GROMACS .gro file of C-alpha atoms in nm:
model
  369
    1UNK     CA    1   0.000   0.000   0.000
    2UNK     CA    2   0.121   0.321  -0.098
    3UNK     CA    3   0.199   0.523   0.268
    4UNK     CA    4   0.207   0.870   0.137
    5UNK     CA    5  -0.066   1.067   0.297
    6UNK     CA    6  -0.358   1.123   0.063
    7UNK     CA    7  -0.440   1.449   0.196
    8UNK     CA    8  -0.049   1.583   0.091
    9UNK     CA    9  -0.097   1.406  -0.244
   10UNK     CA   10  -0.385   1.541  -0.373
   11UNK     CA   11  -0.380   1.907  -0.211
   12UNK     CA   12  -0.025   1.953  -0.281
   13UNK     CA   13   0.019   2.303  -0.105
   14UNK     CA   14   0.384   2.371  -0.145
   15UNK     CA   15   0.364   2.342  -0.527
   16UNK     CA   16   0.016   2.514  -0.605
   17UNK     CA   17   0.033   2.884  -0.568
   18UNK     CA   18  -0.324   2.889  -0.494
   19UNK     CA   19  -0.605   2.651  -0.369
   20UNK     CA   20  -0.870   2.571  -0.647
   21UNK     CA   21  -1.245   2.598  -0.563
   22UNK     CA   22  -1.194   2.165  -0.591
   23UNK     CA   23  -0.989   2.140  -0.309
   24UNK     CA   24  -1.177   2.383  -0.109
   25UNK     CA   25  -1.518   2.124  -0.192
   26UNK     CA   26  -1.301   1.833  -0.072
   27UNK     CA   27  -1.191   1.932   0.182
   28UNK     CA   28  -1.533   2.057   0.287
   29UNK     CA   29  -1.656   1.708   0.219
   30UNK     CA   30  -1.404   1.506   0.417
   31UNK     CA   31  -1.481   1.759   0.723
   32UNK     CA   32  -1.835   1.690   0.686
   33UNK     CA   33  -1.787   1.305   0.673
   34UNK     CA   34  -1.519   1.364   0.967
   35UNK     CA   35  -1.732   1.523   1.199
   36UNK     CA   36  -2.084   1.329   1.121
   37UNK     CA   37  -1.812   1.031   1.297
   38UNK     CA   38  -1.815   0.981   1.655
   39UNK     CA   39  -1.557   1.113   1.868
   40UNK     CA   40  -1.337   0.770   1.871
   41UNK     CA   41  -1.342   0.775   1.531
   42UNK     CA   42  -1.171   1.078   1.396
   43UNK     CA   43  -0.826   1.128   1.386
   44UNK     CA   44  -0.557   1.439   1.303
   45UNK     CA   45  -0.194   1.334   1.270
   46UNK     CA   46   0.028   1.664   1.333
   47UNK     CA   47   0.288   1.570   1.108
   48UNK     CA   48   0.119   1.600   0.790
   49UNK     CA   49  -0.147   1.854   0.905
   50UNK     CA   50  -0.478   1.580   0.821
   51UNK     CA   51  -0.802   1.549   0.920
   52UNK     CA   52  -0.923   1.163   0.847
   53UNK     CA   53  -1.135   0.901   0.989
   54UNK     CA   54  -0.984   0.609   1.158
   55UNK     CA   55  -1.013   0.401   0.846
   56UNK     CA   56  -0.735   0.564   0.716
   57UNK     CA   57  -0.503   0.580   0.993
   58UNK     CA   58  -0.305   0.287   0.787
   59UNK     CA   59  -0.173   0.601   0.561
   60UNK     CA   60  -0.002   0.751   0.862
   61UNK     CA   61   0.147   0.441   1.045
   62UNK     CA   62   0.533   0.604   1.007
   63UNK     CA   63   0.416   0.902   1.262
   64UNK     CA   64   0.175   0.727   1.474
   65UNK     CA   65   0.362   0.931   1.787
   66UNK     CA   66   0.234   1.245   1.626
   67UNK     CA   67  -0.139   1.126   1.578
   68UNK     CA   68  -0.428   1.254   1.784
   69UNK     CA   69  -0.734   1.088   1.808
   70UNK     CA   70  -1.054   1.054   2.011
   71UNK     CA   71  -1.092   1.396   1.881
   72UNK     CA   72  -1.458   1.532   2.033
   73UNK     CA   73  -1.660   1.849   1.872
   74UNK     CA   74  -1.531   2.069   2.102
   75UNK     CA   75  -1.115   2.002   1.943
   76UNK     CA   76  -1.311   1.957   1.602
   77UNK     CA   77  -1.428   2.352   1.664
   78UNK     CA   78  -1.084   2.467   1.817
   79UNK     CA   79  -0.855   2.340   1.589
   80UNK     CA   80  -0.578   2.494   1.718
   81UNK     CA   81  -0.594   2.258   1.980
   82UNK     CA   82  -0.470   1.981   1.759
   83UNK     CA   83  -0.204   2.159   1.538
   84UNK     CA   84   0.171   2.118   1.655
   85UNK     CA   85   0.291   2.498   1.663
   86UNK     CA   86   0.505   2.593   1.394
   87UNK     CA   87   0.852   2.654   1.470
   88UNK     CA   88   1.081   2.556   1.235
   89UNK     CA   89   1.137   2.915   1.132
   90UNK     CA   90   1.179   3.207   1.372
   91UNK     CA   91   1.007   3.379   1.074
   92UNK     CA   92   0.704   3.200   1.126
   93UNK     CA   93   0.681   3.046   1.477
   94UNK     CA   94   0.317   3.051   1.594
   95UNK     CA   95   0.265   3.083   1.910
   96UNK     CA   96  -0.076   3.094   2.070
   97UNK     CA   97  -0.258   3.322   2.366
   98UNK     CA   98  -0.326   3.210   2.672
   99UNK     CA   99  -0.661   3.172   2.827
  100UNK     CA  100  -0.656   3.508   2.997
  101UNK     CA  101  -0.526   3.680   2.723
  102UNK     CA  102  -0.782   3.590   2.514
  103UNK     CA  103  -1.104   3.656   2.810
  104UNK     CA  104  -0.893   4.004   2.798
  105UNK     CA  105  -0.982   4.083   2.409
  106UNK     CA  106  -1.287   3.938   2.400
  107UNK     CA  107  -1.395   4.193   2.668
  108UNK     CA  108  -1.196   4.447   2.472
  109UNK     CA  109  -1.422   4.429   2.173
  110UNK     CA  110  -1.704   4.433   2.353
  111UNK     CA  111  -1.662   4.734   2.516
  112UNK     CA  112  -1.552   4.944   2.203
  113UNK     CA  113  -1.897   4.853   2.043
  114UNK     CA  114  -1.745   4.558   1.836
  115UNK     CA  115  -1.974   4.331   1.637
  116UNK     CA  116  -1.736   4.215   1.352
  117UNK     CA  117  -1.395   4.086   1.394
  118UNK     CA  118  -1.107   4.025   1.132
  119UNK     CA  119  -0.841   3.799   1.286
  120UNK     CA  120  -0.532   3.799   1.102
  121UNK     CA  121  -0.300   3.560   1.188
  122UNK     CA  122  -0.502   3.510   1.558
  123UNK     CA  123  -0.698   3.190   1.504
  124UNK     CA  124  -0.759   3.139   1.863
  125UNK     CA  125  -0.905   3.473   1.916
  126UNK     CA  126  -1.140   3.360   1.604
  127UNK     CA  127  -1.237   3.034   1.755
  128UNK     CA  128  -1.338   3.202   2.065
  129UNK     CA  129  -1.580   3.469   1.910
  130UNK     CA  130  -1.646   3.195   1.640
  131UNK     CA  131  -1.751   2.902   1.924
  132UNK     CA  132  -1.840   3.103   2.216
  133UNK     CA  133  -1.921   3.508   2.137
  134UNK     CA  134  -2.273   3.522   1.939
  135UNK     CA  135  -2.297   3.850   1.967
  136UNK     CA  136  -2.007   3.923   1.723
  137UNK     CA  137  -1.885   3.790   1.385
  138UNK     CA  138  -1.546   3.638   1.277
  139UNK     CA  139  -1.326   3.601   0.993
  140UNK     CA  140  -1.002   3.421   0.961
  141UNK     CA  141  -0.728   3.546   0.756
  142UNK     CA  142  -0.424   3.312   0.814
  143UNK     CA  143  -0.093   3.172   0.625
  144UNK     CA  144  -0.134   2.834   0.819
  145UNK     CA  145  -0.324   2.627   0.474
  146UNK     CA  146  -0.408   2.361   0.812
  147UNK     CA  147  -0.744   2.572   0.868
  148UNK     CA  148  -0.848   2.501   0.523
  149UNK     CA  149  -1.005   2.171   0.615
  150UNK     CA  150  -1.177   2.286   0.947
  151UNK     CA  151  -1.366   2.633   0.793
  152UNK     CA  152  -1.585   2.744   0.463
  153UNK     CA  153  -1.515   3.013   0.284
  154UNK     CA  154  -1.762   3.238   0.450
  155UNK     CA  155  -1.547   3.196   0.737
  156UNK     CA  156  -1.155   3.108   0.648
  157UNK     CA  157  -0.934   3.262   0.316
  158UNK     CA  158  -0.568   3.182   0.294
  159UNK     CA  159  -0.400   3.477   0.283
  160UNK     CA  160  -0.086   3.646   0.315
  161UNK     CA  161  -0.081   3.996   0.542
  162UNK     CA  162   0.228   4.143   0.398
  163UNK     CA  163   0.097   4.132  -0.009
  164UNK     CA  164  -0.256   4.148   0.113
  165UNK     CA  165  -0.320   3.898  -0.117
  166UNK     CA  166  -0.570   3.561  -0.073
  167UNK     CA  167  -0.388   3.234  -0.205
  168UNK     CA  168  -0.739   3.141  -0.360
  169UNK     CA  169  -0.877   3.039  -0.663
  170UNK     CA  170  -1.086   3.415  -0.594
  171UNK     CA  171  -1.079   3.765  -0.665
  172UNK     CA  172  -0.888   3.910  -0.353
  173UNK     CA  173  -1.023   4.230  -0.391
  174UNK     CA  174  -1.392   4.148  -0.409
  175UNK     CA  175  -1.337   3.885  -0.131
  176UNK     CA  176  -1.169   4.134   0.067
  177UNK     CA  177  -1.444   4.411   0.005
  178UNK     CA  178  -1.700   4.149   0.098
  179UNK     CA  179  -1.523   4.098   0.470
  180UNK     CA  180  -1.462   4.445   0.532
  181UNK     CA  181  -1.813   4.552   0.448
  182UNK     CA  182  -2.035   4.323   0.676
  183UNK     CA  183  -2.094   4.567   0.954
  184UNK     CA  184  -2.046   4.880   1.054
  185UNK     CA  185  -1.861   4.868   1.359
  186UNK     CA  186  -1.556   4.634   1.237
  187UNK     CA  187  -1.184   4.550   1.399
  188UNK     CA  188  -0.906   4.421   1.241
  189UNK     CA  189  -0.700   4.224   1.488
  190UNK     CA  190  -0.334   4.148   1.372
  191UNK     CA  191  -0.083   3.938   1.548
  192UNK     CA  192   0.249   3.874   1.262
  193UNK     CA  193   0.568   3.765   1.280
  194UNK     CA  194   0.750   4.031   1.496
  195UNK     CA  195   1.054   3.948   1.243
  196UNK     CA  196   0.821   4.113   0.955
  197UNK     CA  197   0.867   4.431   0.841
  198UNK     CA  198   0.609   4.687   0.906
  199UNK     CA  199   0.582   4.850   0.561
  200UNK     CA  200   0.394   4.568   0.405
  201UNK     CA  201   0.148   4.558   0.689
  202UNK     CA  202   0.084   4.919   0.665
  203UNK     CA  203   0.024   4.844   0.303
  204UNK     CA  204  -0.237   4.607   0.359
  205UNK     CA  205  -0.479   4.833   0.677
  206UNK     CA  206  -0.401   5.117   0.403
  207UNK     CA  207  -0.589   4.911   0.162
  208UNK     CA  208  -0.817   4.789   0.425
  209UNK     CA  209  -0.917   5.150   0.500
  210UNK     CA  210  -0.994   5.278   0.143
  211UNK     CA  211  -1.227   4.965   0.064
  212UNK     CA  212  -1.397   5.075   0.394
  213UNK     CA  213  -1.413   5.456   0.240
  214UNK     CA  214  -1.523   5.335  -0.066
  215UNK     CA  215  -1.836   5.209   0.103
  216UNK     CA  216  -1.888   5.430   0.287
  217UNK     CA  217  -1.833   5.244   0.612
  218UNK     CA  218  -1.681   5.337   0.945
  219UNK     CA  219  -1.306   5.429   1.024
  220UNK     CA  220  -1.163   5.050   1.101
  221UNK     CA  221  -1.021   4.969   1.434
  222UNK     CA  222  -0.703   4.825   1.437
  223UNK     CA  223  -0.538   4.629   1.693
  224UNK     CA  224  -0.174   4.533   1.615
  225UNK     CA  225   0.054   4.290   1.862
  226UNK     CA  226   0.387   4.357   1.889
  227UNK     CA  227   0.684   4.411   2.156
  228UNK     CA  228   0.678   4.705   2.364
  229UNK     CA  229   1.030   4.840   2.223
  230UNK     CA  230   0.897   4.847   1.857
  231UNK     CA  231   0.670   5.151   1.926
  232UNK     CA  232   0.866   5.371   1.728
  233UNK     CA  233   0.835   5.200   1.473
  234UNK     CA  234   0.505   5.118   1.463
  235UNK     CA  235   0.396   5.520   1.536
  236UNK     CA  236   0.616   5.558   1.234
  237UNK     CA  237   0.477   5.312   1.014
  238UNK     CA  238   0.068   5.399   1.122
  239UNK     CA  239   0.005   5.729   1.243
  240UNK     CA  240  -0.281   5.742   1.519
  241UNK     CA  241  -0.160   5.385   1.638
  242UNK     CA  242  -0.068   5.388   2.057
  243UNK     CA  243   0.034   5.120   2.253
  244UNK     CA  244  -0.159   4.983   2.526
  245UNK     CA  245  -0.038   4.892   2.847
  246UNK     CA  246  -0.131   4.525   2.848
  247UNK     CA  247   0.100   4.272   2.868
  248UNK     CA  248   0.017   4.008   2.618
  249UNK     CA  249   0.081   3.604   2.714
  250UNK     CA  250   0.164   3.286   2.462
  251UNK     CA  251   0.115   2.972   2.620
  252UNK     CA  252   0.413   2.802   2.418
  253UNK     CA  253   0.687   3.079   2.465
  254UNK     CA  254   0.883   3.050   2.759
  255UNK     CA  255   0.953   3.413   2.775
  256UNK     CA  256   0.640   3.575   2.620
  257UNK     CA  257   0.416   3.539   2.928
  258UNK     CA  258   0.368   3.643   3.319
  259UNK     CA  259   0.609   3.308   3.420
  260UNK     CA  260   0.863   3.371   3.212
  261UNK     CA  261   0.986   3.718   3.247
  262UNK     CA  262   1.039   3.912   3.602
  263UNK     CA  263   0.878   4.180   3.417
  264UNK     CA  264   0.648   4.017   3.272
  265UNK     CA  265   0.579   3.960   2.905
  266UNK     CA  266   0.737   4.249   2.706
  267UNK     CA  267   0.431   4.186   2.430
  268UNK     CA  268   0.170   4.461   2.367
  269UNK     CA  269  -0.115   4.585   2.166
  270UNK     CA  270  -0.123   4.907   1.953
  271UNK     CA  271  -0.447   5.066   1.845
  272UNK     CA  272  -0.606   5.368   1.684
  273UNK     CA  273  -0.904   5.324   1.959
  274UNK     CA  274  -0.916   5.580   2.205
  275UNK     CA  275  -0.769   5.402   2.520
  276UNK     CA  276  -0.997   5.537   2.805
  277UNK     CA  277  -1.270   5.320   2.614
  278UNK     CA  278  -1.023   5.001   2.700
  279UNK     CA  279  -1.068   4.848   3.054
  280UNK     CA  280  -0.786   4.633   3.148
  281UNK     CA  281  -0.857   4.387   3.415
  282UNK     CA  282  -0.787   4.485   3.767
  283UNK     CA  283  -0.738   4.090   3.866
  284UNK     CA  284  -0.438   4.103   3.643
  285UNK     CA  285  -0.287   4.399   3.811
  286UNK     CA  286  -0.438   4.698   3.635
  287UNK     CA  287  -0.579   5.053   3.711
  288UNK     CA  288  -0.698   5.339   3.561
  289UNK     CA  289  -0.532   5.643   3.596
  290UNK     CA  290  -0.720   5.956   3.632
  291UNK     CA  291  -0.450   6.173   3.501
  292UNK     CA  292  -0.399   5.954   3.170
  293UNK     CA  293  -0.704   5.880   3.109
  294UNK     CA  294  -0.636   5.492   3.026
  295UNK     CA  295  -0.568   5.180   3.156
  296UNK     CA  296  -0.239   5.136   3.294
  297UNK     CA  297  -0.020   4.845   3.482
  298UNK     CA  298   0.027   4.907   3.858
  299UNK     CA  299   0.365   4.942   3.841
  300UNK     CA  300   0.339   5.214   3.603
  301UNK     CA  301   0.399   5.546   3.860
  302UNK     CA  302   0.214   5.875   3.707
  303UNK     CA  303   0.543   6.125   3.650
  304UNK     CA  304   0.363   6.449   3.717
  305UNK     CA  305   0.675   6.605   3.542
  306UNK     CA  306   0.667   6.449   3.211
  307UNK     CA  307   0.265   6.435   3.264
  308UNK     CA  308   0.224   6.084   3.171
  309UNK     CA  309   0.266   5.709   3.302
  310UNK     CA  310   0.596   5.642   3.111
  311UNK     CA  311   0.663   5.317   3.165
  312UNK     CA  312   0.714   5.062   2.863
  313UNK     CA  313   0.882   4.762   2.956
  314UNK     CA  314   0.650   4.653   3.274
  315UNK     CA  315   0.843   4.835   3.562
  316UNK     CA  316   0.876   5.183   3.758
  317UNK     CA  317   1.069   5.453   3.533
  318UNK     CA  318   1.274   5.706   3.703
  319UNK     CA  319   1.300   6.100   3.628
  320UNK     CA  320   1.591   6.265   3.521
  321UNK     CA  321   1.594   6.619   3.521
  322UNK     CA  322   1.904   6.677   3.334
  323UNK     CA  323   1.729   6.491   3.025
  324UNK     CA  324   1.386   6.593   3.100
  325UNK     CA  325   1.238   6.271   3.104
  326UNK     CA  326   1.160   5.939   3.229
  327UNK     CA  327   1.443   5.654   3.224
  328UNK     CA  328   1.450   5.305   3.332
  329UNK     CA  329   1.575   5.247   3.645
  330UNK     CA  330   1.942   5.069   3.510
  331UNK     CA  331   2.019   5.373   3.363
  332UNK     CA  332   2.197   5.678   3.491
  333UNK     CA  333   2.312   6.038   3.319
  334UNK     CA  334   2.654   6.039   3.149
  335UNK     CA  335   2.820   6.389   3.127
  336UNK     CA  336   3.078   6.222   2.874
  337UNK     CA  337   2.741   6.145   2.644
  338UNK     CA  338   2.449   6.429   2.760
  339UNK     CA  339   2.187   6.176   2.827
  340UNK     CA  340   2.109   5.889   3.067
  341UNK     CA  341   2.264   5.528   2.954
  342UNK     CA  342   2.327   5.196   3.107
  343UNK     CA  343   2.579   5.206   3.396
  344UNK     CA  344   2.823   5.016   3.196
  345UNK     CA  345   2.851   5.168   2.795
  346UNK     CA  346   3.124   5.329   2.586
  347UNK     CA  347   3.121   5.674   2.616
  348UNK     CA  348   3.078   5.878   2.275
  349UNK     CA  349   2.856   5.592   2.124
  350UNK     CA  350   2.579   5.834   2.042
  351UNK     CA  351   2.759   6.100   1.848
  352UNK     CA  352   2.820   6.141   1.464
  353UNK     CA  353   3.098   5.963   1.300
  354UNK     CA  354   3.286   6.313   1.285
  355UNK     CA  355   3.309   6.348   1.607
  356UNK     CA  356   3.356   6.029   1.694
  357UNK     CA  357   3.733   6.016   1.477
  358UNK     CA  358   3.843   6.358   1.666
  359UNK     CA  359   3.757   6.192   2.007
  360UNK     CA  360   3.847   5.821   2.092
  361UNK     CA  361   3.511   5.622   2.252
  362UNK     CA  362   3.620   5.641   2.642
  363UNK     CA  363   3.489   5.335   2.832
  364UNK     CA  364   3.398   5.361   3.197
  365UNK     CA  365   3.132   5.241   3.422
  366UNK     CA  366   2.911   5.498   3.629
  367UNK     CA  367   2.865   5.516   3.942
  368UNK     CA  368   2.545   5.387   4.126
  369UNK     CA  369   2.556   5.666   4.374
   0.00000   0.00000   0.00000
């Protein structure tokens, strides 16, 4: 018998640029037969990404260690449940939110008025409003072909965020008008690679934004995940963007969540929302400051001289006059450089490269006194 999965040989996704309406109706087909099974017997081997009955489990006897079965409606509806995490590229790791995180942006939809929610790349957030949240609508938009078999059309496109383009046999722009135009009150929720480049992503809410003008619809809210220190980047990139003070948790990333960090996770959400609408939960450490107007971590101290909670990276920040701002607290003012830096640093590292050949870099470490 030939042991080559049948689901890699006749859906062949690394060699098709694009999945024909025929897959798409067999793999509708096989999900239908799949889940009219009981529980005991459908099956999902992780190696080759496969849905199938138990009668074919003979196809995948080489990885029987990476086969799941017994799989019961509520897996069959979470899919992400059964996937192995991709992480043989840093590029394209997935790594998934944990329960809290995800109880956290529910509630953060709801209370910006949303009804309709575009996950990108955030299939657990769209299994949760999918399963659980009737009240609001959800679309998938993921890279990971896996989700094919599990969702219609209506509810799942392959698609790439950084060409803004569906790998469908479709029109990507009338399929793309047809998301972004099902309610008024819509959010795109984004959670890429943080290896990506922002430029493309820009590209694709900018596109986002005029089929939404076009008809005549709302201003989209965004919500974009990405660490703390790329802020600048991201206020660079999107204009009106802000970054919330939320520390975002993976479950499979041993340093992107509460446990694995003394600071906590250094992961955050930006948004175009106004932030005093946002309620962060005050079980996880959070208050509102009256000053601010938003939603803030409790170790985040209100400077009254820079007239803001300034800190980014989970702990207290400390003034310095001398720069007129707040600093962490590991970093004190260098005369030799104007401007506060780690107590150990080379001296001169900030200036222009003229400078820097008529004065040699001096290196010293700075006193903690």
């Amino acid at each position: 018998m030939d042991q080559r999965c049948c689901f890699l040989e006749d859906l062949t996704y690394e060699r098709d640029l694009i999945v024909t309406k025929m897959m798409r109706y067999k793999l509708q087909s096989k999900y239908d037969h799949v889940k009219n099974l009981n529980p005991e017997e459908r099956c999902f081997c992780q190696k080759c990404g496969e849905l199938f009955s138990k009668t074919e489990q003979d196809l995948h006897s080489d990885h029987c260690e990476m086969l799941v079965e017994n799989i019961n409606d509520l897996k069959l509806s979470h899919p992400s449940q059964l996937f192995r995490p991709r992480q043989e590229s840093k590029s394209e790791s997935q790594y998934f939110f944990t329960e809290n995180t995800i109880e956290m942006l529910v509630k953060m939809f709801r209370s910006v008025g949303t009804t309709n929610v575009i996950c990108i790349g955030a299939p657990t957030i769209h299994e949760r409003i999918f399963c659980d949240v009737p009240e609001m609508k959800s679309f998938l938009l993921d890279i990971d072909h896996r989700y094919l078999q599990f969702y219609e059309s209506d509810h799942f496109r392959w698609f790439n965020m950084y060409n803004c383009h569906i790998l469908e046999e479709c029109d990507t722009d009338l399929v793309l008008e047809d998301i972004l135009t099902q309610g008024d009150s819509t959010a795109v929720f984004i959670d890429p690679p943080f290896g990506g480049r922002l430029e493309p992503l820009a590209y694709t809410l900018e596109k986002f934004d005029q089929i939404r003008k076009k008809n005549n619809k709302s201003i989209l809210s965004k919500f974009l995940v990405l660490p703390y220190f790329m802020e600048r980047f991201v206020v660079n990139c999107l204009p009106g963007m802000s970054m919330l003070d939320y520390k975002v948790d993976y479950i499979n990333h041993k340093k992107f969540n509460s446990s694995g960090r003394n600071k906590g996770s250094p992961i955050r959400i930006f948004t175009n929302v106004d932030q005093c609408k946002i309620s962060l939960p005050v079980e996880e450490n959070y208050r509102f400051c009256d000053e601010c107007n938003r939603w803030v971590c409790s170790e985040n101290v209100h400077c009254y001289k820079c007239n803001s909670c300034t800190s980014k990276n989970g702990r207290a920040y400390i003034h310095c006059n001398l720069c007129k701002r707040c600093v962490k607290r590991t970093w004190k003012h260098c005369k030799e450089c104007n401007k506060c830096c780690l107590i150990e640093h080379s001296c001169m590292r900030f200036q222009t490269k003229g400078r820097m050949k008529d004065r040699p870099r001096k290196k010293h470490t700075l006193s903690k006194a």
